[in-house]
XYZ file of C-alpha atoms in Angstrom:
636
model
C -7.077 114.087 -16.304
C -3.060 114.759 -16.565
C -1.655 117.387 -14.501
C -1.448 119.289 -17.564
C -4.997 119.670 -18.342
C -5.352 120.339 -14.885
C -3.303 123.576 -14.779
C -5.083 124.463 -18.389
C -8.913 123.845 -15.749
C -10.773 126.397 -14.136
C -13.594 125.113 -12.122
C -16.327 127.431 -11.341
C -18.029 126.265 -8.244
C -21.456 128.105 -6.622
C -21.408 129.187 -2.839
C -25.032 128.640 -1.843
C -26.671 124.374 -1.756
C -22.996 123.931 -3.189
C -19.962 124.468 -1.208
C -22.230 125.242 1.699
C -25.377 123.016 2.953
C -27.547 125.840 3.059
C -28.827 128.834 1.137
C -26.932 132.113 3.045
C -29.605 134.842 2.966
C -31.984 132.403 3.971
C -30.190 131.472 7.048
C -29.118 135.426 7.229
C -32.894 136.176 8.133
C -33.624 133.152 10.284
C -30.904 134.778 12.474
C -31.946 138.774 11.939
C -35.810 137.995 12.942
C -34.748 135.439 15.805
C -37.644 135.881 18.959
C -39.714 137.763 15.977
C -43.165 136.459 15.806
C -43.206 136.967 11.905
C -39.895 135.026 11.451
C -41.423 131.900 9.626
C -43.350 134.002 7.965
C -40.670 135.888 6.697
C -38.145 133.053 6.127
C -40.655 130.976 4.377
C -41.186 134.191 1.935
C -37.531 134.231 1.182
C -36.887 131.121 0.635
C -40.048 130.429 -1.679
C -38.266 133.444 -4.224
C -34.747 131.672 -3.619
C -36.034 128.479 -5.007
C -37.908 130.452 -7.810
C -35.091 132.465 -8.711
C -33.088 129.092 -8.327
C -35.051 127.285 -11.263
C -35.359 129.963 -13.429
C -39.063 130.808 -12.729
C -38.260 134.064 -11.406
C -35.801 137.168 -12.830
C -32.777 136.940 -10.474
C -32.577 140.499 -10.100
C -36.360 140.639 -8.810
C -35.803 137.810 -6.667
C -32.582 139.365 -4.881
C -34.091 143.395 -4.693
C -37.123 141.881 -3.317
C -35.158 139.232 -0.637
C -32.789 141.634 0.608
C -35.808 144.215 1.081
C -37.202 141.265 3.387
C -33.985 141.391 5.582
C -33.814 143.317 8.850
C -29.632 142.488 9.529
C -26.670 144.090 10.468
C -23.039 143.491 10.785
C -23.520 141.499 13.558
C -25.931 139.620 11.938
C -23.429 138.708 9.101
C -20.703 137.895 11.779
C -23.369 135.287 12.948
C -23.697 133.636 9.506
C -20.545 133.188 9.033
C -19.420 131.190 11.959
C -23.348 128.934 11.559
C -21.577 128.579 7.588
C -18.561 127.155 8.497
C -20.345 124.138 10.612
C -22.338 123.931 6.840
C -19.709 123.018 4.814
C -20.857 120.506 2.325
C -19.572 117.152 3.543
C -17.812 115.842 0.239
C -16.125 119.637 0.260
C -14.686 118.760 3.661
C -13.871 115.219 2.577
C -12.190 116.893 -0.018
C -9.997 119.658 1.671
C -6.894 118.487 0.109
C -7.507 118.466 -3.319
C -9.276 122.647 -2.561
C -6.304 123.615 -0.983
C -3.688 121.921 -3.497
C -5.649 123.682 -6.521
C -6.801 126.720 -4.995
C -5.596 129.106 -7.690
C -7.749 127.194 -9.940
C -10.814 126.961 -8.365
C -13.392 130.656 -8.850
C -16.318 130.741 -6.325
C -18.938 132.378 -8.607
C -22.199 133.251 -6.518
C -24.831 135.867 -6.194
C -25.263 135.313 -2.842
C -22.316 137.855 -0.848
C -18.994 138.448 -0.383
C -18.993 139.612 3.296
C -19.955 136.315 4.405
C -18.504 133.964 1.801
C -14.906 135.481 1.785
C -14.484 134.026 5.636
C -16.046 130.511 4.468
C -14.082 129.529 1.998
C -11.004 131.222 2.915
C -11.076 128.376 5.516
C -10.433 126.138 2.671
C -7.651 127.863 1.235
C -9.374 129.774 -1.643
C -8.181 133.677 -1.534
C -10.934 136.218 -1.617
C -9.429 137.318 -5.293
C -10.853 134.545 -6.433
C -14.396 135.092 -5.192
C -17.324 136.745 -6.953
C -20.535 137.569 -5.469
C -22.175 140.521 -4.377
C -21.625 142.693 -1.588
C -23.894 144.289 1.027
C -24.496 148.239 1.473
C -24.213 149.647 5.377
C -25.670 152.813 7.222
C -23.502 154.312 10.220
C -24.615 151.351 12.635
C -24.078 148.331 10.696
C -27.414 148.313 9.958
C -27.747 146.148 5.592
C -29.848 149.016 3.343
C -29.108 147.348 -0.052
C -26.418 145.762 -2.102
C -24.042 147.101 -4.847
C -26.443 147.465 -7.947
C -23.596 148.229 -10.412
C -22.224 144.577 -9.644
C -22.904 142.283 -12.670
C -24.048 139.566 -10.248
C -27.075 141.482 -9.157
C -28.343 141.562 -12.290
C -30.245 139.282 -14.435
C -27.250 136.852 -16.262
C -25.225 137.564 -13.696
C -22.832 134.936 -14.084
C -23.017 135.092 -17.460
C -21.341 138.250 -17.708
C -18.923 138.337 -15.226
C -17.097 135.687 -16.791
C -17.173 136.974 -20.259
C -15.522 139.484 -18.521
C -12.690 137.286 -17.005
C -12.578 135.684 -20.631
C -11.384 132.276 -18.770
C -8.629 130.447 -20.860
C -8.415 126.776 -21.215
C -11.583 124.425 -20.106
C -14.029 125.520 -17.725
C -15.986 123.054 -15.600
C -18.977 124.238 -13.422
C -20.469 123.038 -10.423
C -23.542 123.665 -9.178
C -26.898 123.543 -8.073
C -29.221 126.241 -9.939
C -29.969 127.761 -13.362
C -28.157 130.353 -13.284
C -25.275 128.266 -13.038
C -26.509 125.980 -15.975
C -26.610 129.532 -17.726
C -23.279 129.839 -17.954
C -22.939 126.101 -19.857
C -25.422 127.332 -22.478
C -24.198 130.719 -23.317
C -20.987 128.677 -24.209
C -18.566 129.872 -21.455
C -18.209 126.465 -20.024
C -17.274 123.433 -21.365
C -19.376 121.304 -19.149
C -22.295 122.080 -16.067
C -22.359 119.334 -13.083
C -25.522 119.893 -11.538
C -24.794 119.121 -7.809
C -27.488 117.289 -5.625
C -25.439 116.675 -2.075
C -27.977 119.264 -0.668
C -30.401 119.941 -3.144
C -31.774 118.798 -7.073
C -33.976 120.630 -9.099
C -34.707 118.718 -11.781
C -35.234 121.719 -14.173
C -31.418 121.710 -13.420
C -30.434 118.602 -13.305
C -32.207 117.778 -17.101
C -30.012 120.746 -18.571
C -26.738 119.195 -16.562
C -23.488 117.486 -18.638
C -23.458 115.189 -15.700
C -25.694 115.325 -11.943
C -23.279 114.496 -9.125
C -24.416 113.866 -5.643
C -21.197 114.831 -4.658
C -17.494 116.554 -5.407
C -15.812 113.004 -5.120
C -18.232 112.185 -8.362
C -16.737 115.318 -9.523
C -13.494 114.433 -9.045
C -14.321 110.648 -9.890
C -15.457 111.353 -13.267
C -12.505 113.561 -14.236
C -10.050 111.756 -13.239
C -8.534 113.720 -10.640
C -7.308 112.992 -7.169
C -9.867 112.630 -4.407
C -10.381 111.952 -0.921
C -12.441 108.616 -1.550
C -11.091 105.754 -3.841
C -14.581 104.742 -5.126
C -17.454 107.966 -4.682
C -19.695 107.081 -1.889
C -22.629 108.358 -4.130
C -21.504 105.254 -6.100
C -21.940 103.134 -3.132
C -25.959 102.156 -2.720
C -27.788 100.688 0.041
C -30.739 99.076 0.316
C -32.657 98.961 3.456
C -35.718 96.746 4.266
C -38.322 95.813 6.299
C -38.607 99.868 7.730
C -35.432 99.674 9.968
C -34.853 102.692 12.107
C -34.434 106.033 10.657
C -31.519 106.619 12.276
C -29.633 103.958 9.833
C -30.597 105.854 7.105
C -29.293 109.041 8.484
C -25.926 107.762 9.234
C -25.506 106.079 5.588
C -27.039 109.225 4.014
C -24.542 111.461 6.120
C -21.882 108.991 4.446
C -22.995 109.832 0.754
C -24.285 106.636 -0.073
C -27.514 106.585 -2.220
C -30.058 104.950 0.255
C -33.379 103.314 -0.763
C -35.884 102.404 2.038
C -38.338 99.540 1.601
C -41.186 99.406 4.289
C -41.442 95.691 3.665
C -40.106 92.105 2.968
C -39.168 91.011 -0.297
C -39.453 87.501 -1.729
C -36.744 85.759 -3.341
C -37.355 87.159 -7.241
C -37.907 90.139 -5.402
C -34.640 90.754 -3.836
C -32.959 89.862 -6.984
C -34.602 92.543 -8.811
C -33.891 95.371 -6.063
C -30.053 94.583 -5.213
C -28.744 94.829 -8.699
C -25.642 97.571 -8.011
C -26.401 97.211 -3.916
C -23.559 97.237 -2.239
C -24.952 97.110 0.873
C -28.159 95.539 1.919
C -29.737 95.700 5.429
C -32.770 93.389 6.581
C -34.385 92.354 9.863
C -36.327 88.910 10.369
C -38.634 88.219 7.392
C -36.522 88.669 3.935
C -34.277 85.362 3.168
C -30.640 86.286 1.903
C -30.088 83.010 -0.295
C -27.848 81.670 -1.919
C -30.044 81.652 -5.437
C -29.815 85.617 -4.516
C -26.176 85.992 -3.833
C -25.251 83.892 -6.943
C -27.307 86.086 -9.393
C -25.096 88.465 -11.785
C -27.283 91.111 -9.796
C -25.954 90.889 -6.209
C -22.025 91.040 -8.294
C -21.295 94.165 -6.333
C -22.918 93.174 -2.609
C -20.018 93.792 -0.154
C -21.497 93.549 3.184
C -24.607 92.534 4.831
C -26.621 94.083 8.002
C -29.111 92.664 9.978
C -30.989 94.631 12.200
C -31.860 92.346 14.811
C -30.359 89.179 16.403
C -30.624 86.303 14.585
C -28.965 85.594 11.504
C -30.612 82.224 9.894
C -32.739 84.106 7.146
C -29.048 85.150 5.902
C -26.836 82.267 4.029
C -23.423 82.829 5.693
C -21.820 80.036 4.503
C -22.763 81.155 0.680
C -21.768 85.068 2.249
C -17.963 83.998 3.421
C -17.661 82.103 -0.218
C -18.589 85.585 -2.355
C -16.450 87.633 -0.023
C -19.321 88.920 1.389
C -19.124 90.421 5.371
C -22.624 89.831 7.668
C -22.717 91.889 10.416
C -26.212 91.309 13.479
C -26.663 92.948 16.839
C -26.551 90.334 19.048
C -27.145 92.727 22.640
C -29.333 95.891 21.090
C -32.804 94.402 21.700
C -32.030 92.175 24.793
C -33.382 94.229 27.268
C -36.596 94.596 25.127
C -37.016 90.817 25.122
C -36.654 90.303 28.268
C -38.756 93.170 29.582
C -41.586 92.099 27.375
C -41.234 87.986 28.283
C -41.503 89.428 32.418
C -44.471 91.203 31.504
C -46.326 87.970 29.674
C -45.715 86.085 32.571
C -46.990 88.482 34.772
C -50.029 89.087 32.470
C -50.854 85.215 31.702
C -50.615 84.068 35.673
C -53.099 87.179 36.551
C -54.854 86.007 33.679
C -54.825 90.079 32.776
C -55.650 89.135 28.804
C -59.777 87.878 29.551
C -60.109 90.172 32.514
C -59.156 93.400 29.914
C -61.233 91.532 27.560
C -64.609 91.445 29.663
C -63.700 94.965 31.051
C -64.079 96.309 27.278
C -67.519 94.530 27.267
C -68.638 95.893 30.269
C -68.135 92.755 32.328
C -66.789 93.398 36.358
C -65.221 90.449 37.187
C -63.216 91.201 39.929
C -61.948 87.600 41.213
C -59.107 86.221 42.638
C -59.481 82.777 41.353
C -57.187 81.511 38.396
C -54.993 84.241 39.107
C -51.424 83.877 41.117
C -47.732 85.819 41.554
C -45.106 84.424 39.849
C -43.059 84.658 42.997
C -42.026 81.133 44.194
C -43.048 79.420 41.264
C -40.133 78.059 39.202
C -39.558 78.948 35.467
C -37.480 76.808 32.900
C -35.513 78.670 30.247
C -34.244 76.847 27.120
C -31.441 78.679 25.841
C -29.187 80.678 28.420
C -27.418 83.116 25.941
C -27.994 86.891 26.235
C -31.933 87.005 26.306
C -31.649 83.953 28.729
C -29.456 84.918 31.528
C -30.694 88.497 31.911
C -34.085 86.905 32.604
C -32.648 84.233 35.176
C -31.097 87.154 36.646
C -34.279 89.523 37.012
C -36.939 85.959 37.998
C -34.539 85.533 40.123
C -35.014 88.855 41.825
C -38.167 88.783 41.634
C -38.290 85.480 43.813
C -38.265 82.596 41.121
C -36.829 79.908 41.307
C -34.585 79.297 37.749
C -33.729 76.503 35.741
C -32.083 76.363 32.332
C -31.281 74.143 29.463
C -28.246 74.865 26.598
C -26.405 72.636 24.493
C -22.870 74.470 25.008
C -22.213 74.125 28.694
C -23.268 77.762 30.365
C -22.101 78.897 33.415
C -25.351 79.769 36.165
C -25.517 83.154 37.353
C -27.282 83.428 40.466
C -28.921 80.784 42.310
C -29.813 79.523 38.697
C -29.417 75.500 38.355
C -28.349 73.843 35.148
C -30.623 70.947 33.874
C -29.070 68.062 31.769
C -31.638 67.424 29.914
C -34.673 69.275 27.957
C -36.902 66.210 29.990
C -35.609 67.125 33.168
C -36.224 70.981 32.393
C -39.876 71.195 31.171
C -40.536 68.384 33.821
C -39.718 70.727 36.509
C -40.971 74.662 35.891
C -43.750 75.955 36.259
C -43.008 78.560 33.114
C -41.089 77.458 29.906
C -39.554 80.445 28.092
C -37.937 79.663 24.486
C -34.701 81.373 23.869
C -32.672 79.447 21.049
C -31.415 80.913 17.811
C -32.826 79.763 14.352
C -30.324 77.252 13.011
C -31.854 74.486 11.184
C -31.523 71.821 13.921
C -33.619 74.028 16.566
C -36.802 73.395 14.129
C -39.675 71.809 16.338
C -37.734 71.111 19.418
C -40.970 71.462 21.163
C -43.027 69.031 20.019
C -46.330 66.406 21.051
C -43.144 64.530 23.140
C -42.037 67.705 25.148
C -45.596 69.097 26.137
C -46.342 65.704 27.395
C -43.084 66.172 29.600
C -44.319 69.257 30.771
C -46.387 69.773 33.994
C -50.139 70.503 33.845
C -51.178 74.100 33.944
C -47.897 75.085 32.477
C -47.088 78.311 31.102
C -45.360 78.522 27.847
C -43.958 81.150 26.523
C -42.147 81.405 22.915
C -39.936 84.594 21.628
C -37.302 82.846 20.160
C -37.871 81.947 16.442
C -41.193 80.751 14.969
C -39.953 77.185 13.406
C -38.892 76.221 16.987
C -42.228 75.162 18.139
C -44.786 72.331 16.047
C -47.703 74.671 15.949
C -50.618 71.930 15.762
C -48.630 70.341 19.575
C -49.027 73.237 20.681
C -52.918 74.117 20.105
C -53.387 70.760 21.207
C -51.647 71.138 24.241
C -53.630 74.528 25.184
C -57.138 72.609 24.153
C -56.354 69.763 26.572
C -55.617 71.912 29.236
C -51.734 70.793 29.603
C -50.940 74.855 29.061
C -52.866 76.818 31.351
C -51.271 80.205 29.411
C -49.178 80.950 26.126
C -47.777 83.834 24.964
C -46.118 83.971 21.130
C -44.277 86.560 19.276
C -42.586 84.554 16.831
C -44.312 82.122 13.949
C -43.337 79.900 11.381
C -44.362 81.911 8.896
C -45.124 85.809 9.358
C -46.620 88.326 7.086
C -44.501 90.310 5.279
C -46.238 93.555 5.627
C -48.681 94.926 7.957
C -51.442 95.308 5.094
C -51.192 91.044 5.173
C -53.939 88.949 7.225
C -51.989 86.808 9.804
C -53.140 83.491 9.788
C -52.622 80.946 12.469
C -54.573 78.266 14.054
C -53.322 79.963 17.563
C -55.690 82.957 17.018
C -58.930 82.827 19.362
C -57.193 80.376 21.981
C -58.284 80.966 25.871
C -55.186 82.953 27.287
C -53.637 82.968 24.145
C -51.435 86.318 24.118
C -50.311 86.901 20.390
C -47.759 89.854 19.388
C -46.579 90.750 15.978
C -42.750 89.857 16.416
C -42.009 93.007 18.768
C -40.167 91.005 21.700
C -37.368 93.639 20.250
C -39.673 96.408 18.813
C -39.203 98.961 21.525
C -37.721 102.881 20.842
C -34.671 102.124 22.326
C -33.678 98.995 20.585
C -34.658 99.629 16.935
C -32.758 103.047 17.980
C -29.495 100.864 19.155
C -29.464 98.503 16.478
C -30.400 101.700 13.984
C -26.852 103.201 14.855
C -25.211 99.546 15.778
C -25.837 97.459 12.927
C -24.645 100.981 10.010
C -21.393 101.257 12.299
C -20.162 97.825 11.518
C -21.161 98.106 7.983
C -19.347 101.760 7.907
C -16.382 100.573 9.638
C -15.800 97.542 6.969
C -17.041 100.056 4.148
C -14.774 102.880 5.085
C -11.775 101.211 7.177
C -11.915 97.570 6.242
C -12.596 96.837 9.816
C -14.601 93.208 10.540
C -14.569 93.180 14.502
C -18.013 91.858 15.190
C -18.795 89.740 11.634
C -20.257 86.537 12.154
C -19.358 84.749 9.066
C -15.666 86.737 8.409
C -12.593 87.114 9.407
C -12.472 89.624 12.197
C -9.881 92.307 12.521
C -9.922 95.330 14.301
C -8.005 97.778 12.517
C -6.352 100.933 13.439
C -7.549 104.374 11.325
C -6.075 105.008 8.245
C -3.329 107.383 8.055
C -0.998 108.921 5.165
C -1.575 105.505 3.216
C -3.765 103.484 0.719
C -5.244 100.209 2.581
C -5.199 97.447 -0.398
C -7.640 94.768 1.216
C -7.172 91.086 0.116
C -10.163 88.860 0.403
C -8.882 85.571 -0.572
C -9.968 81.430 -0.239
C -7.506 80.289 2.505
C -5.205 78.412 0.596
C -1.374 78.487 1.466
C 0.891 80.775 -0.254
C -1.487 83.874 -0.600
C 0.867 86.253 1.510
C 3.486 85.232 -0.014
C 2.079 86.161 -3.650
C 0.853 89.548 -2.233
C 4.185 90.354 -0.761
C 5.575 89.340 -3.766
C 4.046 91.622 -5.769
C 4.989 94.545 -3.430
C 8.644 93.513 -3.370
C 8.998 93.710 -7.387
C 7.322 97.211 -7.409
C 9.745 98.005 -4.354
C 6.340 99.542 -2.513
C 7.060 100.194 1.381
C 4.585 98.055 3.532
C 3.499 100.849 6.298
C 1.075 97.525 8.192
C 0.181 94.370 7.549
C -2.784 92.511 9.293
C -3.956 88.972 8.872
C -6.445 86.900 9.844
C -7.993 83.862 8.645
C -11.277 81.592 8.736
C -11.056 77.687 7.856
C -12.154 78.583 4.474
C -11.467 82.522 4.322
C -8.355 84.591 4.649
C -8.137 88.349 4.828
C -4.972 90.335 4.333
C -4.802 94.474 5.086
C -1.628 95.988 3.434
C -1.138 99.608 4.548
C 1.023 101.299 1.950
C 2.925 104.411 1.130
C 1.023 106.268 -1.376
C 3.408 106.292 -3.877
C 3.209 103.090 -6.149
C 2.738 101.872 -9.785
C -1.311 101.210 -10.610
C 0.280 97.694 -12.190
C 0.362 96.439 -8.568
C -3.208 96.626 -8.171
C -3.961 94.651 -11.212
C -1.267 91.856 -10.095
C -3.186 91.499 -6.677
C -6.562 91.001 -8.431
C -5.066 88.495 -10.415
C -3.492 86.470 -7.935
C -5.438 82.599 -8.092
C -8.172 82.363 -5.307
C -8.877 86.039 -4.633
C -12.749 86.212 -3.897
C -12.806 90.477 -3.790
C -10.281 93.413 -3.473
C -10.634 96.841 -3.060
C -8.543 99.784 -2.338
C -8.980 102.607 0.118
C -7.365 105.923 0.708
């Protein structure tokens, strides 16, 4: 839209589920009957006619006579709205502060909620209390509300409707909002177009009568052409989040304005393809496989970064990920604790031989005896893999009084008295307790094999909460049935269901001391809380400041916030010459670089151009066409 049209605009915007998050008289009388024992009683009542009144099931000027007869408030009541109101601001209306203020004198808040508490809201925003329509309240001596204005047109049934054939608007009117009356004021032909808005609320018997729905004002602005606070509308952006990760990850993307869809389980292959057509993006724990047969599909075009919510990263093609452009992001320390804890506790539980004593107890059996059962203090436990998981739990065996060995194919330095093995024979030849703690790459498959339990020592416990392919099943069994392992616990499996309504099958299941969990070494409160808020603040920090600190397959730059400047971001194959082009293309459009950051992979590069704001849209299309740029993408 040209700046013409714009100054020929009004936009007509609602007060209540619209500018605000919340409904005002139904917030008024939460706070009026506060400490009364009828209060959710009352409230409920309230809002049930709101939402009636809302969708045009109930005559407006019913539903506000009989609400405000509800309400027991006074002034200071209202003064107590208005400061909870201004904490309610609709998020996209904050985002968009800018473009409110610039166009003020444009912009009509039309409500039939009341003056005396939206006048103060909005005025925050830069919108003058001329421009504001909505009822107003009637006062006794004390302050105490006894009614409303009853001559004002917006008491009355088509309300809107007739205050602005009143105003008899000129030029185009636009109006946004989230009930019927609003849509009212589309169909008696006093505005051009209705945007039913769904940031806080949708009612679909408004939202079928709407021009357009927007779950936001940046779609607003988006669709009009007019300048927002977001390059691309966050209620554009979609994620897609499997395998029932923590609430609070979809809280945090929600809170962003992204569409979010949750998926309790794993998806197969065909699957995935199907459900990330317009993802940008996607967040997965252990079970769904990120391939490259997924990432190539015309489906996964738009996929700009990946999450996943737990360690390891081998279900995830990163090499395939770097090639599209594509940013993975883990959380490689949320869920150590939890694995470490729970691999103490097996140990404990296996040498007490806790699992068939519990077992009996259940069937009435008393077997109090000593015999098979010992402390783990003294005895000497082997870990394979000394990363994270690995060292914490030297560190706690060894305070415990264990003596600790470890095996690692990168050279690790002991903590502790904790002695470095050279080899896995020497390791599992020595302990007394094996404990797994590799990643998932390819070459870990079956390290533990027929060879390595015959290196063990007899009576051995063997523990595995690493990854599932990292142990030949059938060896193992074997190894329990001869009596070589004493005790096993397992969390992890070659192949796992991919939803709890799945039978797991294994030829583990009705071993002697065979402990067998469900993949939960990291499934405690705390960590799928961590990684909930860890894993969406990478992905929110690339998505909203281009920031890769943390990727494992990218790139990583730390970048400062963005300030008074579009951020063009350059993902490119690293080739020479790239910078060059891009400051090339800056020089012949004489744009002022503000910052410049670089950083490069063997086969990636990534360039971050801060910018004045002032530049010809040409330059953008020259950047996109420079040769061997993978993605680009613009933020302001």
């Amino acid at each position: 839209m040209s700046t013409k049209e714009l100054e020929q605009l009004t936009i007509v915007i609602d007060f209540d589920s619209t500018f605000t998050k919340v409904e005002g008289l139904d917030e008024l009388a939460r706070i009026a009957l506060e400490g009364n024992p009828k209060q959710a009683e009352i409230v409920g009542k309230i809002r049930e006619i709101t939402d009636k009144g809302m969708t045009g099931e109930y005559s407006f000027a019913d539903s506000l006579r009989e609400r405000v007869a509800l309400l027991p408030a006074n002034q200071l009541h209202v003064d107590q709205l208005i400061a909870f109101l201004k904490g309610k601001i609709s998020e996209s209306f904050k985002r968009n502060k800018a473009f409110i203020r610039e166009h003020a004198d444009r912009i009509l808040i039309v409500s039939s909620g009341f003056k005396d508490f939206i006048v103060p809201v909005v005025a925050d925003m830069g919108i003058a209390a001329e421009n504001v329509h909505a009822n107003t309240f009637t006062y006794d001596g004390e302050g105490n509300i006894t009614g409303y204005d009853h001559t004002n047109l917006l008491s009355q049934d088509k309300g809107k409707v007739r205050l602005l054939q009143s105003l008899a608007l000129e030029g185009e009117v636009f109006v946004i909002g989230d009930g019927y009356t609003d849509y009212e004021l589309r169909e008696a032909g006093l505005a051009n177009k209705f945007f039913a808005f769904t940031e806080n609320v949708s009612r679909k018997a408004v939202t079928d009568k709407a021009d357009f729905v927007v779950p936001s004002l940046d779609e607003f602005l988006y669709i009009n052409g007019l300048s927002r606070a977001q390059s691309y509308p966050k209620s554009r952006i979609k994620v897609l989040l499997l395998e029932n990760v923590h609430p609070a990850a979809v809280a945090l993307f929600s809170k962003e304005g992204f569409q979010v869809e949750l998926l309790k389980g794993a998806l197969d292959e065909d699957e995935l393809i199907e459900k990330i057509k317009d993802v940008s993006i996607i967040g997965l724990r252990s079970k769904t496989n990120l391939t490259k047969k997924v990432l190539e599909h015309p489906n996964a075009a738009r996929l700009m970064c990946v999450g996943a919510f737990c360690i390891g990263t081998n279900q995830i093609d990163l090499a395939e990920c770097e090639n599209r452009g594509i940013a993975v992001f883990n959380a490689p320390y949320s869920n150590t604790r939890s694995v470490v804890e729970l691999s103490i506790g097996l140990m404990v539980m296996l040498t007490r031989n806790i699992f068939e004593k519990s077992t009996k107890m259940h069937a009435g059996v008393w077997d109090k005896s000593a015999t098979n059962s010992f402390e783990i203090r003294g005895k000497k436990i082997g870990l394979v893999g000394y990363g994270n998981i690995g060292t914490q739990i030297s560190v706690i065996a060894e305070a415990l009084g264990m003596e600790v060995y470890f095996f690692d194919i990168v050279d690790k330095l002991a903590l502790g008295n904790a002695k470095k093995c050279n080899s896995m024979k020497e390791l599992l030849s020595t302990v007394d307790f094996v404990s797994l703690h590799v990643d998932g790459r390819k070459s870990n498959t079956n390290i533990i094999g027929k060879q390595e339990f015959a290196w063990m020592k007899d009576n051995v416990i063997f523990l595995n909460l690493s990854r599932g392919h990292v142990v030949e099943i059938p060896a193992l069994v074997d190894a329990i049935k001869s009596g070589k392992v004493w005790g096993t616990a397992v969390d992890v499996f070659p192949y796992e269901p991919k939803t709890n309504d799945e039978e797991f099958i294994s030829e583990l299941r009705g071993l002697p001391n065979v402990i067998l969990t469900p993949h939960i070494g990291g499934s405690t409160e705390e960590a799928q809380a961590n990684i909930g808020e860890f894993v969406p603040s990478k992905l929110l920090q690339f998505m909203n400041n281009g920031s890769t600190y943390g990727s494992v397959n990218f790139p990583e730059l730390q970048l400062p916030p963005l300030e008074n400047a579009h951020r063009l971001l350059h993902i490119h194959h690293n080739v020479p010459g790239i910078l060059a082009q891009i400051n090339n293309v800056f020089a012949k459009y004489h744009v002022n670089i503000i910052g410049q950051y670089l950083k490069t992979t063997e086969k990636t590069g990534y360039v971050i151009t801060d910018v004045a704001k002032e530049y010809a849209e040409d330059i953008v299309n020259e950047l996109k066409l420079i040769d061997n740029t993978i993605k680009f993408r613009m933020l302001y």
